[in-house]
Amino acid sequence: MKAFRFGVVAAAQEGGAKWRDIARRAEELGYSTLLSPDNLNLPTPTAALAAAAAVTTRLRVGSYVLASPLRTARAAAWEAHSVTTLTEGRFELGLGTGLPSMREQAEELGLRYANGQGRLDSISQTIDHVRRLDGDAHTPVMLAVGGPKARRLAAAKADIVAPAGGALTTRDEFAAHIEEIRSATEGRDVELAMNIFVVGEHVPPWIRGFIGADAETLIEHDSLSMICGSVDDMAVELERRRAELGFSYVIVNGAFIEEFAPVVARLSGK
């Protein structure tokens, strides 16, 4: 089993000073990675992440995730390699096909919103361009994957795989998807990442609107989108998820950066 590491997802929407404070705090609390989402209503992740890396020394930074409809494959690779260079290897490139809402944003940029296969092809081409640009360097690539075609692409080319599902996706469903990924890696060693939307038993309204479930529903369905209880309880549950499903890279929403920190201190590197 891989050792635990932890990431936190936040956005630089409140300005540079606040963003730099978040980066410093994430590093102080022992998080491995500060991750930034991607859409036209926020600062571009690569610029934000370069700024975060500039005020930290150990913290890794990553996109969660660059949406393929918002850039050509070559442009995405250019941005990624640039951040790898400027951060001296602390950047992790997260890629995804984008939500349906990205159609309008792509059109605003003058780009075509391709079909599902086209968006996957763009991701594959982005990875190829990054590998060429990196030379002797290596930008770790994380793919957020939902369907079987995306899982096969991740198995073939990704360093980190974040299996995506709805808030009520069951453990058995995740296990089946992960087995599909592992069986297709042909022996390649991949890290499995899990995105936790809710820490504790209170779901902020904006998160509830995004995942479409309240706390009672998440608890009733034993949702992997939530983790709650004491620090001991959460540590035991994460160890269970690693043992049963292989998740060792745990990503939480920035709203819970302080609340989740004792778990980070307990499990990081173990």
PDB file of C-alpha atoms in Angstrom, residues 41-227:
ATOM      1  CA  ASN A  41     -15.064  32.582 -13.360  1.00  0.00           C
ATOM      2  CA  LEU A  42     -11.813  32.020 -11.452  1.00  0.00           C
ATOM      3  CA  PRO A  43      -8.170  32.971 -12.009  1.00  0.00           C
ATOM      4  CA  THR A  44      -6.517  30.475 -14.304  1.00  0.00           C
ATOM      5  CA  PRO A  45      -5.148  27.623 -12.167  1.00  0.00           C
ATOM      6  CA  THR A  46      -1.633  27.674 -13.579  1.00  0.00           C
ATOM      7  CA  ALA A  47      -1.093  31.328 -12.663  1.00  0.00           C
ATOM      8  CA  ALA A  48      -2.631  30.831  -9.219  1.00  0.00           C
ATOM      9  CA  LEU A  49      -0.539  27.744  -8.528  1.00  0.00           C
ATOM     10  CA  ALA A  50       2.709  29.380  -9.588  1.00  0.00           C
ATOM     11  CA  ALA A  51       1.944  32.175  -7.109  1.00  0.00           C
ATOM     12  CA  ALA A  52       1.223  29.617  -4.356  1.00  0.00           C
ATOM     13  CA  ALA A  53       4.466  27.777  -4.996  1.00  0.00           C
ATOM     14  CA  ALA A  54       6.410  31.040  -4.836  1.00  0.00           C
ATOM     15  CA  VAL A  55       5.514  31.577  -1.151  1.00  0.00           C
ATOM     16  CA  THR A  56       6.073  27.968  -0.046  1.00  0.00           C
ATOM     17  CA  THR A  57       9.013  25.599  -0.111  1.00  0.00           C
ATOM     18  CA  ARG A  58       7.686  22.030   0.145  1.00  0.00           C
ATOM     19  CA  LEU A  59       4.057  22.323  -0.892  1.00  0.00           C
ATOM     20  CA  ARG A  60       3.188  20.719  -4.206  1.00  0.00           C
ATOM     21  CA  VAL A  61       0.590  22.417  -6.393  1.00  0.00           C
ATOM     22  CA  GLY A  62      -1.835  20.943  -8.883  1.00  0.00           C
ATOM     23  CA  SER A  63      -4.831  21.565 -11.098  1.00  0.00           C
ATOM     24  CA  TYR A  64      -8.055  19.849 -10.077  1.00  0.00           C
ATOM     25  CA  VAL A  65      -8.625  19.660 -12.903  1.00  0.00           C
ATOM     26  CA  LEU A  66      -7.808  21.473 -16.125  1.00  0.00           C
ATOM     27  CA  ALA A  67     -10.918  21.116 -18.287  1.00  0.00           C
ATOM     28  CA  SER A  68      -9.989  19.907 -21.755  1.00  0.00           C
ATOM     29  CA  PRO A  69     -12.662  22.036 -23.517  1.00  0.00           C
ATOM     30  CA  LEU A  70     -11.026  25.273 -22.324  1.00  0.00           C
ATOM     31  CA  ARG A  71      -7.659  24.822 -24.071  1.00  0.00           C
ATOM     32  CA  THR A  72      -6.163  23.113 -27.026  1.00  0.00           C
ATOM     33  CA  ALA A  73      -4.016  20.137 -26.072  1.00  0.00           C
ATOM     34  CA  ARG A  74      -0.832  21.999 -26.994  1.00  0.00           C
ATOM     35  CA  ALA A  75      -1.817  25.086 -24.980  1.00  0.00           C
ATOM     36  CA  ALA A  76      -2.614  22.981 -21.907  1.00  0.00           C
ATOM     37  CA  ALA A  77       0.752  21.240 -22.176  1.00  0.00           C
ATOM     38  CA  TRP A  78       2.535  24.583 -22.575  1.00  0.00           C
ATOM     39  CA  GLU A  79       0.934  25.900 -19.382  1.00  0.00           C
ATOM     40  CA  ALA A  80       1.653  22.704 -17.476  1.00  0.00           C
ATOM     41  CA  HIS A  81       5.290  22.455 -18.471  1.00  0.00           C
ATOM     42  CA  SER A  82       5.760  26.136 -17.666  1.00  0.00           C
ATOM     43  CA  VAL A  83       4.524  25.617 -14.103  1.00  0.00           C
ATOM     44  CA  THR A  84       6.663  22.492 -13.699  1.00  0.00           C
ATOM     45  CA  THR A  85       9.678  24.553 -14.720  1.00  0.00           C
ATOM     46  CA  LEU A  86       8.880  27.578 -12.545  1.00  0.00           C
ATOM     47  CA  THR A  87       8.112  25.467  -9.459  1.00  0.00           C
ATOM     48  CA  GLU A  88      11.167  23.239  -9.981  1.00  0.00           C
ATOM     49  CA  GLY A  89       9.088  20.108 -10.271  1.00  0.00           C
ATOM     50  CA  ARG A  90       6.369  20.765  -7.686  1.00  0.00           C
ATOM     51  CA  PHE A  91       3.465  20.826 -10.145  1.00  0.00           C
ATOM     52  CA  GLU A  92       0.962  17.996 -10.722  1.00  0.00           C
ATOM     53  CA  LEU A  93      -1.202  18.240 -13.814  1.00  0.00           C
ATOM     54  CA  GLY A  94      -4.793  17.211 -13.190  1.00  0.00           C
ATOM     55  CA  LEU A  95      -6.902  16.774 -16.325  1.00  0.00           C
ATOM     56  CA  GLY A  96     -10.572  16.093 -16.960  1.00  0.00           C
ATOM     57  CA  THR A  97     -13.114  16.226 -19.758  1.00  0.00           C
ATOM     58  CA  GLY A  98     -15.059  19.078 -18.138  1.00  0.00           C
ATOM     59  CA  LEU A  99     -18.646  19.417 -17.028  1.00  0.00           C
ATOM     60  CA  PRO A 100     -21.431  20.010 -19.581  1.00  0.00           C
ATOM     61  CA  SER A 101     -21.517  23.626 -18.421  1.00  0.00           C
ATOM     62  CA  MET A 102     -18.087  24.060 -20.022  1.00  0.00           C
ATOM     63  CA  ARG A 103     -19.751  24.160 -23.450  1.00  0.00           C
ATOM     64  CA  GLU A 104     -20.617  27.851 -23.104  1.00  0.00           C
ATOM     65  CA  GLN A 105     -17.209  28.651 -21.631  1.00  0.00           C
ATOM     66  CA  ALA A 106     -15.450  26.915 -24.509  1.00  0.00           C
ATOM     67  CA  GLU A 107     -17.537  28.893 -26.994  1.00  0.00           C
ATOM     68  CA  GLU A 108     -16.622  32.101 -25.183  1.00  0.00           C
ATOM     69  CA  LEU A 109     -12.969  31.219 -25.818  1.00  0.00           C
ATOM     70  CA  GLY A 110     -13.655  30.486 -29.465  1.00  0.00           C
ATOM     71  CA  LEU A 111     -13.120  26.745 -28.991  1.00  0.00           C
ATOM     72  CA  ARG A 112     -15.263  23.851 -30.102  1.00  0.00           C
ATOM     73  CA  TYR A 113     -16.839  21.710 -27.400  1.00  0.00           C
ATOM     74  CA  ALA A 114     -16.014  18.250 -28.685  1.00  0.00           C
ATOM     75  CA  ASN A 115     -17.942  15.073 -28.006  1.00  0.00           C
ATOM     76  CA  GLY A 116     -16.810  12.717 -25.247  1.00  0.00           C
ATOM     77  CA  GLN A 117     -14.271  10.868 -27.363  1.00  0.00           C
ATOM     78  CA  GLY A 118     -12.915  14.137 -28.722  1.00  0.00           C
ATOM     79  CA  ARG A 119     -12.365  15.485 -25.222  1.00  0.00           C
ATOM     80  CA  LEU A 120     -10.603  12.274 -24.192  1.00  0.00           C
ATOM     81  CA  ASP A 121      -8.419  12.489 -27.293  1.00  0.00           C
ATOM     82  CA  SER A 122      -7.476  16.032 -26.293  1.00  0.00           C
ATOM     83  CA  ILE A 123      -6.433  14.808 -22.839  1.00  0.00           C
ATOM     84  CA  SER A 124      -4.340  12.031 -24.366  1.00  0.00           C
ATOM     85  CA  GLN A 125      -2.666  14.518 -26.708  1.00  0.00           C
ATOM     86  CA  THR A 126      -2.017  16.900 -23.816  1.00  0.00           C
ATOM     87  CA  ILE A 127      -0.161  14.182 -21.921  1.00  0.00           C
ATOM     88  CA  ASP A 128       1.919  13.357 -25.008  1.00  0.00           C
ATOM     89  CA  HIS A 129       2.836  17.022 -25.469  1.00  0.00           C
ATOM     90  CA  VAL A 130       3.771  17.369 -21.786  1.00  0.00           C
ATOM     91  CA  ARG A 131       6.031  14.322 -21.954  1.00  0.00           C
ATOM     92  CA  ARG A 132       7.784  15.768 -24.994  1.00  0.00           C
ATOM     93  CA  LEU A 133       8.200  19.213 -23.419  1.00  0.00           C
ATOM     94  CA  ASP A 134       9.401  17.830 -20.086  1.00  0.00           C
ATOM     95  CA  GLY A 135      12.426  16.080 -21.495  1.00  0.00           C
ATOM     96  CA  ASP A 136      14.244  14.634 -18.488  1.00  0.00           C
ATOM     97  CA  ALA A 137      11.704  16.161 -16.100  1.00  0.00           C
ATOM     98  CA  HIS A 138       8.427  14.446 -15.279  1.00  0.00           C
ATOM     99  CA  THR A 139       5.172  16.247 -14.590  1.00  0.00           C
ATOM    100  CA  PRO A 140       2.913  13.834 -12.687  1.00  0.00           C
ATOM    101  CA  VAL A 141      -0.449  13.568 -14.415  1.00  0.00           C
ATOM    102  CA  MET A 142      -3.703  12.924 -12.590  1.00  0.00           C
ATOM    103  CA  LEU A 143      -6.829  12.016 -14.509  1.00  0.00           C
ATOM    104  CA  ALA A 144     -10.314  12.402 -13.065  1.00  0.00           C
ATOM    105  CA  VAL A 145     -12.202   9.563 -14.729  1.00  0.00           C
ATOM    106  CA  GLY A 146     -15.836   8.510 -14.927  1.00  0.00           C
ATOM    107  CA  GLY A 147     -16.602   6.200 -17.830  1.00  0.00           C
ATOM    108  CA  PRO A 148     -14.812   3.074 -19.055  1.00  0.00           C
ATOM    109  CA  LYS A 149     -12.974   4.849 -21.889  1.00  0.00           C
ATOM    110  CA  ALA A 150     -11.573   7.406 -19.459  1.00  0.00           C
ATOM    111  CA  ARG A 151     -10.541   4.645 -17.067  1.00  0.00           C
ATOM    112  CA  ARG A 152      -8.659   2.857 -19.857  1.00  0.00           C
ATOM    113  CA  LEU A 153      -6.869   6.077 -20.808  1.00  0.00           C
ATOM    114  CA  ALA A 154      -5.910   6.683 -17.185  1.00  0.00           C
ATOM    115  CA  ALA A 155      -4.615   3.132 -16.848  1.00  0.00           C
ATOM    116  CA  ALA A 156      -2.423   3.660 -19.898  1.00  0.00           C
ATOM    117  CA  LYS A 157      -1.039   7.148 -19.261  1.00  0.00           C
ATOM    118  CA  ALA A 158      -1.760   8.622 -15.818  1.00  0.00           C
ATOM    119  CA  ASP A 159       0.425   8.635 -12.718  1.00  0.00           C
ATOM    120  CA  ILE A 160      -2.543   9.367 -10.447  1.00  0.00           C
ATOM    121  CA  VAL A 161      -6.134   8.309 -11.028  1.00  0.00           C
ATOM    122  CA  ALA A 162      -9.153   9.891  -9.341  1.00  0.00           C
ATOM    123  CA  PRO A 163     -12.166   7.662 -10.023  1.00  0.00           C
ATOM    124  CA  ALA A 164     -15.192   9.914 -10.311  1.00  0.00           C
ATOM    125  CA  GLY A 165     -18.701   9.052  -9.281  1.00  0.00           C
ATOM    126  CA  GLY A 166     -21.799  10.627  -7.883  1.00  0.00           C
ATOM    127  CA  ALA A 167     -22.120  11.355  -4.208  1.00  0.00           C
ATOM    128  CA  LEU A 168     -24.078   8.121  -3.785  1.00  0.00           C
ATOM    129  CA  THR A 169     -21.775   5.837  -5.751  1.00  0.00           C
ATOM    130  CA  THR A 170     -21.348   2.721  -3.621  1.00  0.00           C
ATOM    131  CA  ARG A 171     -18.139   1.133  -2.388  1.00  0.00           C
ATOM    132  CA  ASP A 172     -18.806  -1.873  -4.595  1.00  0.00           C
ATOM    133  CA  GLU A 173     -19.162   0.337  -7.649  1.00  0.00           C
ATOM    134  CA  PHE A 174     -15.895   2.115  -6.840  1.00  0.00           C
ATOM    135  CA  ALA A 175     -14.213  -1.254  -6.272  1.00  0.00           C
ATOM    136  CA  ALA A 176     -15.320  -2.472  -9.699  1.00  0.00           C
ATOM    137  CA  HIS A 177     -14.024   0.684 -11.395  1.00  0.00           C
ATOM    138  CA  ILE A 178     -10.703   0.454  -9.570  1.00  0.00           C
ATOM    139  CA  GLU A 179     -10.294  -3.198 -10.494  1.00  0.00           C
ATOM    140  CA  GLU A 180     -10.920  -2.243 -14.117  1.00  0.00           C
ATOM    141  CA  ILE A 181      -8.192   0.413 -13.898  1.00  0.00           C
ATOM    142  CA  ARG A 182      -5.675  -1.828 -12.177  1.00  0.00           C
ATOM    143  CA  SER A 183      -6.240  -4.700 -14.601  1.00  0.00           C
ATOM    144  CA  ALA A 184      -5.496  -2.363 -17.524  1.00  0.00           C
ATOM    145  CA  THR A 185      -2.286  -0.797 -16.162  1.00  0.00           C
ATOM    146  CA  GLU A 186      -0.157  -3.744 -17.295  1.00  0.00           C
ATOM    147  CA  GLY A 187       1.930  -3.520 -14.149  1.00  0.00           C
ATOM    148  CA  ARG A 188       2.344   0.259 -14.070  1.00  0.00           C
ATOM    149  CA  ASP A 189       2.241   1.678 -10.552  1.00  0.00           C
ATOM    150  CA  VAL A 190      -0.545   4.252 -10.207  1.00  0.00           C
ATOM    151  CA  GLU A 191      -1.672   6.252  -7.194  1.00  0.00           C
ATOM    152  CA  LEU A 192      -5.398   6.365  -6.437  1.00  0.00           C
ATOM    153  CA  ALA A 193      -6.917   9.664  -5.323  1.00  0.00           C
ATOM    154  CA  MET A 194     -10.221  10.203  -3.546  1.00  0.00           C
ATOM    155  CA  ASN A 195     -12.068  13.526  -3.388  1.00  0.00           C
ATOM    156  CA  ILE A 196     -13.955  14.122  -0.126  1.00  0.00           C
ATOM    157  CA  PHE A 197     -16.498  16.929  -0.352  1.00  0.00           C
ATOM    158  CA  VAL A 198     -17.676  16.966   3.278  1.00  0.00           C
ATOM    159  CA  VAL A 199     -15.766  16.616   6.551  1.00  0.00           C
ATOM    160  CA  GLY A 200     -18.122  16.267   9.510  1.00  0.00           C
ATOM    161  CA  GLU A 201     -21.891  16.084   9.444  1.00  0.00           C
ATOM    162  CA  HIS A 202     -22.693  19.588   8.173  1.00  0.00           C
ATOM    163  CA  VAL A 203     -22.927  20.110   4.426  1.00  0.00           C
ATOM    164  CA  PRO A 204     -22.559  23.791   3.453  1.00  0.00           C
ATOM    165  CA  PRO A 205     -25.387  24.888   1.133  1.00  0.00           C
ATOM    166  CA  TRP A 206     -23.102  25.484  -1.844  1.00  0.00           C
ATOM    167  CA  ILE A 207     -21.621  21.994  -1.533  1.00  0.00           C
ATOM    168  CA  ARG A 208     -25.094  20.490  -1.134  1.00  0.00           C
ATOM    169  CA  GLY A 209     -26.140  22.201  -4.346  1.00  0.00           C
ATOM    170  CA  PHE A 210     -23.095  20.858  -6.164  1.00  0.00           C
ATOM    171  CA  ILE A 211     -23.303  17.216  -5.043  1.00  0.00           C
ATOM    172  CA  GLY A 212     -27.098  17.074  -4.826  1.00  0.00           C
ATOM    173  CA  ALA A 213     -27.341  15.452  -1.393  1.00  0.00           C
ATOM    174  CA  ASP A 214     -27.699  16.530   2.221  1.00  0.00           C
ATOM    175  CA  ALA A 215     -25.885  15.101   5.227  1.00  0.00           C
ATOM    176  CA  GLU A 216     -28.626  12.630   6.123  1.00  0.00           C
ATOM    177  CA  THR A 217     -28.634  11.176   2.619  1.00  0.00           C
ATOM    178  CA  LEU A 218     -24.845  10.879   2.526  1.00  0.00           C
ATOM    179  CA  ILE A 219     -24.787   9.096   5.882  1.00  0.00           C
ATOM    180  CA  GLU A 220     -27.651   6.794   4.925  1.00  0.00           C
ATOM    181  CA  HIS A 221     -25.842   5.696   1.766  1.00  0.00           C
ATOM    182  CA  ASP A 222     -22.403   5.377   3.412  1.00  0.00           C
ATOM    183  CA  SER A 223     -21.132   7.901   0.875  1.00  0.00           C
ATOM    184  CA  LEU A 224     -17.405   8.105   0.208  1.00  0.00           C
ATOM    185  CA  SER A 225     -17.950  11.822  -0.469  1.00  0.00           C
ATOM    186  CA  MET A 226     -18.196  12.353   3.300  1.00  0.00           C
ATOM    187  CA  ILE A 227     -16.052  11.509   6.284  1.00  0.00           C
TER     188      ILE A 227
END
